[in-house]
Amino acid sequence: MAEPEGKGLFLRFGWPFPDMKDPPLSFRLRSTFIVPMVGTFSKILLSLCNNVNGHNLERLQEMVEKRPKGTPLITVSNHYSCIDDPALWGVLKWRHLWSATTMRWSPAAHDIAFTRRIYSWFFSSGKCVPIIRGLGVYQQAMDFLLERLGEGHWVHIFPEGKVNMTLERMRLKWGVGRLVYDSSVCPIVLPFYHVGMDRVLPNHPPYIPRIGKWVTVVVGEPLDFRAEVEEMRRRNEDPAYARRHITDRIQEELGHLREHAEELHAKLMAEKGEMWKPAVHGRKEGCA
C-alpha cells in the first residue's frame, strides 16, 4: 500500500520553542544547563580523547566571540559522522562551550532528533531546531533560524543535508542560500572542512565513540555576500536564482577546503606511519 502523501512531515510533539523574543525562565535555565554539559562532552571527546590537527582555528574562535555586535554568523561544513555536531565544537574555547548565549543554533532532522518527547526537550534545550527534510526551504525551522540571524546569533548548517557516509561530492541544498539571502542582516559565512570524524564515530555498528584518532579541521576565509545580495535585490532577482547562486559559491569554497584538508590529513597520517587515501568516486578512504 502506498504511503499517504505527507506522512511523517510533522512534529509529533509540536513546536519545541517558546517565543524567543522573550523566552520564559524555564527555557533559559534548561538551555543554560544543557549547552555547557554537551560542550564539555565535546571538548573531552575531541580534544582530550582524540587529537585535532587544526588549521586557522583561531579564525573560527574569533568569529564566534569577536565579530561586530549584531552581525550574524553562519558556519558551514561537510557532514561525515552523526557526532559531527556537537563533537566538532571541541575546537572552541571552554568559555564558548559553556555559554548558552554564544553557542550555535543548528537544524536537526526531525525524524531522528525529535522522535520522543525527551529527545525534543533535550535537543531544543541544546539549540537544535527540527528541520523536516522534504518540506523545502520555506518551513518553520528556516523561518526560526532567520529570526535568530536577524538578532545577530550564530547558526551552523550542514548544507549536504544528511550524513555523507560515502564521502562523495554532493550537491549542496539551497537552504543555506535562503538563510543568507533572506536574512534581515547579511551574515558572515565561514566555511570549514574536516576529515576523520567518521573514525571517531564510524557510521556502522557498534555506534561507540573511539579514542586516539586524528581529526583534521581546516577553517577557510569568511565569505562576504553583502554586495551580491544588495545587487540581486536591486535587480529584483528571482529568489530561486539567488539561493542557487549563493549556494554554488559556498560549494566552490568547500570544494577548495576539501582538497586542502585531505592533503593535510594525508601528510599527517604519513608522519604517523599510516597510509591514508581520500575518497575517490564516492568510495571511502582507506587506511592500512
Short mmCIF file of C-alpha atoms in Angstrom, two decimals:
data_model
loop_
_atom_site.label_atom_id
_atom_site.label_comp_id
_atom_site.label_asym_id
_atom_site.label_seq_id
_atom_site.Cartn_x
_atom_site.Cartn_y
_atom_site.Cartn_z
CA MET A 1 0.00 0.00 0.00
CA ALA A 2 1.35 3.44 -0.90
CA GLU A 3 2.29 5.72 1.96
CA PRO A 4 -0.13 8.62 2.35
CA GLU A 5 1.23 11.85 0.90
CA GLY A 6 2.95 13.95 3.53
CA LYS A 7 3.04 11.15 6.12
CA GLY A 8 5.71 11.89 8.71
CA LEU A 9 6.07 15.51 7.67
CA PHE A 10 5.05 16.91 11.04
CA LEU A 11 6.40 17.28 14.55
CA ARG A 12 4.94 14.61 16.78
CA PHE A 13 5.29 16.67 19.94
CA GLY A 14 4.68 20.09 18.46
CA TRP A 15 6.99 23.05 18.03
CA PRO A 16 9.53 22.83 20.89
CA PHE A 17 10.43 26.50 21.32
CA PRO A 18 8.68 29.33 23.16
CA ASP A 19 8.60 32.89 21.89
CA MET A 20 12.35 33.54 21.68
CA LYS A 21 11.92 37.31 21.82
CA ASP A 22 11.07 36.83 25.48
CA PRO A 23 11.75 33.18 26.40
CA PRO A 24 10.47 32.04 29.79
CA LEU A 25 12.86 31.43 32.64
CA SER A 26 12.29 27.67 32.40
CA PHE A 27 13.70 27.54 28.86
CA ARG A 28 16.65 29.76 29.69
CA LEU A 29 17.52 27.60 32.69
CA ARG A 30 17.40 24.30 30.85
CA SER A 31 19.40 25.72 27.94
CA THR A 32 21.95 27.12 30.40
CA PHE A 33 22.34 23.58 31.78
CA ILE A 34 22.26 21.50 28.57
CA VAL A 35 24.57 23.63 26.39
CA PRO A 36 27.57 23.56 28.79
CA MET A 37 27.01 19.86 29.50
CA VAL A 38 27.12 18.99 25.79
CA GLY A 39 30.02 21.39 25.26
CA THR A 40 32.03 19.67 27.97
CA PHE A 41 31.37 16.29 26.35
CA SER A 42 32.52 17.69 23.00
CA LYS A 43 35.75 19.08 24.41
CA ILE A 44 36.61 15.88 26.24
CA LEU A 45 35.84 13.64 23.25
CA LEU A 46 37.56 15.67 20.53
CA SER A 47 40.46 17.38 22.26
CA LEU A 48 41.28 15.07 25.17
CA CYS A 49 40.30 11.57 24.00
CA ASN A 50 41.28 12.26 20.38
CA ASN A 51 43.66 14.58 18.55
CA VAL A 52 42.96 17.69 16.46
CA ASN A 53 45.12 18.74 13.53
CA GLY A 54 43.71 22.27 13.37
CA HIS A 55 44.41 24.97 10.79
CA ASN A 56 43.12 28.54 11.24
CA LEU A 57 41.00 27.53 14.23
CA GLU A 58 41.55 30.98 15.72
CA ARG A 59 39.54 32.38 12.82
CA LEU A 60 36.50 30.36 13.91
CA GLN A 61 37.04 31.22 17.57
CA GLU A 62 37.27 34.93 16.83
CA MET A 63 34.18 34.91 14.63
CA VAL A 64 32.21 33.15 17.35
CA GLU A 65 33.26 35.64 20.03
CA LYS A 66 34.53 38.88 18.48
CA ARG A 67 32.56 39.62 15.32
CA PRO A 68 30.88 43.06 15.26
CA LYS A 69 27.90 43.30 17.59
CA GLY A 70 24.61 42.49 15.86
CA THR A 71 26.36 40.74 12.95
CA PRO A 72 25.04 37.21 12.40
CA LEU A 73 27.33 34.28 11.62
CA ILE A 74 26.65 31.19 9.51
CA THR A 75 29.22 28.41 9.65
CA VAL A 76 29.03 25.67 7.02
CA SER A 77 30.88 22.37 6.84
CA ASN A 78 30.77 18.86 5.48
CA HIS A 79 28.90 16.17 7.43
CA TYR A 80 30.76 12.86 7.75
CA SER A 81 29.53 11.44 11.07
CA CYS A 82 26.44 11.57 13.26
CA ILE A 83 28.61 13.01 16.02
CA ASP A 84 29.97 15.95 13.96
CA ASP A 85 27.65 18.22 15.90
CA PRO A 86 28.35 18.57 18.78
CA ALA A 87 31.81 16.96 18.83
CA LEU A 88 33.42 19.34 16.34
CA TRP A 89 32.80 22.25 18.70
CA GLY A 90 35.51 20.77 20.88
CA VAL A 91 37.85 23.03 18.87
CA LEU A 92 36.31 26.06 20.61
CA LYS A 93 37.43 27.51 23.91
CA TRP A 94 35.79 26.50 27.19
CA ARG A 95 34.16 29.92 27.61
CA HIS A 96 32.40 29.47 24.27
CA LEU A 97 31.21 25.96 25.07
CA TRP A 98 29.81 26.98 28.44
CA SER A 99 27.84 29.95 27.10
CA ALA A 100 24.28 29.15 26.05
CA THR A 101 24.08 32.63 24.54
CA THR A 102 27.24 32.28 22.44
CA MET A 103 26.80 28.76 21.08
CA ARG A 104 25.28 27.97 17.71
CA TRP A 105 21.74 27.27 16.62
CA SER A 106 21.57 24.35 14.21
CA PRO A 107 18.90 22.49 12.23
CA ALA A 108 18.48 18.82 13.15
CA ALA A 109 16.46 16.12 11.40
CA HIS A 110 13.01 15.91 12.97
CA ASP A 111 12.74 12.16 12.28
CA ILE A 112 15.94 11.46 14.24
CA ALA A 113 16.36 14.07 16.97
CA PHE A 114 12.70 14.81 17.75
CA THR A 115 11.04 11.38 17.75
CA ARG A 116 10.42 11.24 21.52
CA ARG A 117 9.29 13.86 23.98
CA ILE A 118 12.53 13.65 25.97
CA TYR A 119 14.55 13.99 22.74
CA SER A 120 12.55 17.05 21.78
CA TRP A 121 13.18 18.58 25.21
CA PHE A 122 16.91 17.78 25.15
CA PHE A 123 17.74 18.86 21.59
CA SER A 124 15.70 22.04 21.71
CA SER A 125 17.39 22.91 25.01
CA GLY A 126 20.71 22.43 23.17
CA LYS A 127 19.62 24.90 20.46
CA CYS A 128 18.83 22.31 17.77
CA VAL A 129 15.90 23.21 15.52
CA PRO A 130 13.70 20.49 13.97
CA ILE A 131 14.04 20.58 10.20
CA ILE A 132 11.62 18.48 8.16
CA ARG A 133 13.53 17.08 5.21
CA GLY A 134 11.47 17.17 2.05
CA LEU A 135 9.46 20.21 3.09
CA GLY A 136 11.73 22.65 1.27
CA VAL A 137 13.38 25.94 2.18
CA TYR A 138 10.13 27.59 3.30
CA GLN A 139 9.26 25.91 6.58
CA GLN A 140 9.02 26.89 10.22
CA ALA A 141 12.55 25.83 11.12
CA MET A 142 14.07 28.01 8.42
CA ASP A 143 11.94 30.99 9.45
CA PHE A 144 13.02 30.43 13.05
CA LEU A 145 16.70 30.36 12.08
CA LEU A 146 16.25 33.55 10.06
CA GLU A 147 14.84 35.23 13.16
CA ARG A 148 17.91 34.16 15.14
CA LEU A 149 20.21 35.50 12.43
CA GLY A 150 18.30 38.76 12.46
CA GLU A 151 19.14 39.03 16.15
CA GLY A 152 22.85 38.61 15.41
CA HIS A 153 23.19 34.98 16.52
CA TRP A 154 25.33 32.15 15.15
CA VAL A 155 23.78 29.37 13.03
CA HIS A 156 25.66 26.28 11.88
CA ILE A 157 24.38 24.27 8.94
CA PHE A 158 25.45 21.10 7.16
CA PRO A 159 24.40 22.03 3.60
CA GLU A 160 24.79 18.45 2.34
CA GLY A 161 21.52 17.86 4.18
CA LYS A 162 22.49 14.49 5.65
CA VAL A 163 25.46 12.45 6.88
CA ASN A 164 27.60 11.84 3.80
CA MET A 165 28.52 8.23 4.54
CA THR A 166 30.20 7.60 1.17
CA LEU A 167 32.19 10.87 1.32
CA GLU A 168 31.08 11.71 -2.20
CA ARG A 169 30.98 15.23 -3.60
CA MET A 170 27.32 16.03 -3.02
CA ARG A 171 25.27 18.89 -4.44
CA LEU A 172 24.54 21.25 -1.56
CA LYS A 173 20.96 22.00 -0.56
CA TRP A 174 19.71 25.54 -1.20
CA GLY A 175 18.61 26.14 2.39
CA VAL A 176 21.90 27.85 3.20
CA GLY A 177 21.30 30.16 0.25
CA ARG A 178 17.96 31.18 1.68
CA LEU A 179 19.45 31.88 5.11
CA VAL A 180 21.99 34.23 3.53
CA TYR A 181 19.65 35.92 1.06
CA ASP A 182 16.60 36.35 3.28
CA SER A 183 18.36 37.37 6.49
CA SER A 184 17.42 40.88 7.57
CA VAL A 185 21.12 41.45 8.35
CA CYS A 186 23.51 39.86 5.86
CA PRO A 187 25.51 37.25 7.79
CA ILE A 188 29.20 36.46 7.66
CA VAL A 189 29.58 32.97 6.17
CA LEU A 190 32.54 30.97 7.49
CA PRO A 191 33.23 27.61 5.78
CA PHE A 192 35.37 24.85 7.24
CA TYR A 193 36.17 21.28 6.31
CA HIS A 194 37.06 18.33 8.48
CA VAL A 195 38.48 14.86 7.86
CA GLY A 196 38.46 11.96 10.31
CA MET A 197 35.24 12.39 12.29
CA ASP A 198 33.93 9.13 10.81
CA ARG A 199 36.84 7.45 12.59
CA VAL A 200 35.85 8.99 15.91
CA LEU A 201 32.31 7.64 15.43
CA PRO A 202 32.07 5.24 12.47
CA ASN A 203 28.81 5.11 10.54
CA HIS A 204 28.22 1.44 11.32
CA PRO A 205 27.53 -0.67 14.42
CA PRO A 206 28.57 -0.63 17.13
CA TYR A 207 28.00 3.11 17.38
CA ILE A 208 30.59 3.70 20.07
CA PRO A 209 32.94 6.73 20.01
CA ARG A 210 36.60 5.82 19.53
CA ILE A 211 39.65 7.33 21.16
CA GLY A 212 43.15 8.12 19.91
CA LYS A 213 42.03 9.13 16.40
CA TRP A 214 43.19 12.16 14.42
CA VAL A 215 40.78 14.77 13.06
CA THR A 216 41.94 17.47 10.64
CA VAL A 217 39.92 20.70 10.67
CA VAL A 218 40.64 23.49 8.17
CA VAL A 219 38.84 26.82 8.54
CA GLY A 220 38.53 28.91 5.40
CA GLU A 221 38.26 32.61 4.74
CA PRO A 222 34.99 34.36 5.70
CA LEU A 223 32.66 34.99 2.77
CA ASP A 224 31.02 38.41 2.46
CA PHE A 225 27.80 38.31 0.42
CA ARG A 226 26.63 41.84 1.17
CA ALA A 227 27.40 43.35 -2.24
CA GLU A 228 25.97 40.38 -4.14
CA VAL A 229 22.80 40.28 -2.04
CA GLU A 230 22.26 44.02 -2.44
CA GLU A 231 22.75 43.80 -6.20
CA MET A 232 20.41 40.82 -6.60
CA ARG A 233 17.75 42.58 -4.52
CA ARG A 234 18.20 45.77 -6.58
CA ARG A 235 17.62 43.76 -9.76
CA ASN A 236 14.61 42.07 -8.11
CA GLU A 237 16.25 38.74 -8.89
CA ASP A 238 14.26 35.52 -8.71
CA PRO A 239 14.77 34.20 -5.14
CA ALA A 240 15.43 30.69 -6.51
CA TYR A 241 18.28 32.05 -8.62
CA ALA A 242 19.67 33.97 -5.66
CA ARG A 243 19.62 30.90 -3.42
CA ARG A 244 21.32 28.81 -6.09
CA HIS A 245 23.96 31.47 -6.78
CA ILE A 246 24.88 31.81 -3.10
CA THR A 247 24.89 28.04 -2.55
CA ASP A 248 27.11 27.50 -5.60
CA ARG A 249 29.70 29.93 -4.26
CA ILE A 250 29.71 28.17 -0.88
CA GLN A 251 30.02 24.79 -2.61
CA GLU A 252 33.02 26.01 -4.59
CA GLU A 253 34.75 27.22 -1.44
CA LEU A 254 34.05 23.97 0.43
CA GLY A 255 35.49 22.09 -2.54
CA HIS A 256 38.77 24.00 -2.25
CA LEU A 257 38.84 23.42 1.51
CA ARG A 258 38.24 19.70 0.99
CA GLU A 259 41.29 19.38 -1.23
CA HIS A 260 43.42 21.27 1.30
CA ALA A 261 42.08 19.31 4.28
CA GLU A 262 42.62 15.94 2.61
CA GLU A 263 46.16 16.91 1.62
CA LEU A 264 46.98 17.97 5.18
CA HIS A 265 45.38 14.86 6.66
CA ALA A 266 47.28 12.55 4.27
CA LYS A 267 50.55 14.26 5.21
CA LEU A 268 49.76 13.91 8.91
CA MET A 269 48.90 10.22 8.59
CA ALA A 270 52.10 9.60 6.66
CA GLU A 271 54.05 11.19 9.52
CA LYS A 272 52.22 8.85 11.91
CA GLY A 273 53.18 5.85 9.79
CA GLU A 274 49.72 5.27 8.36
CA MET A 275 48.79 5.12 4.70
CA TRP A 276 45.69 7.22 4.08
CA LYS A 277 43.89 7.96 0.85
CA PRO A 278 40.96 10.36 0.35
CA ALA A 279 37.61 9.31 -1.05
CA VAL A 280 37.63 8.58 -4.80
CA HIS A 281 34.43 8.43 -6.86
CA GLY A 282 32.25 8.07 -3.79
CA ARG A 283 34.32 5.36 -2.09
CA LYS A 284 35.56 5.85 1.43
CA GLU A 285 39.22 6.46 2.19
CA GLY A 286 41.41 3.55 3.02
CA CYS A 287 43.82 3.24 5.89
CA ALA A 288 46.36 0.47 6.14
#
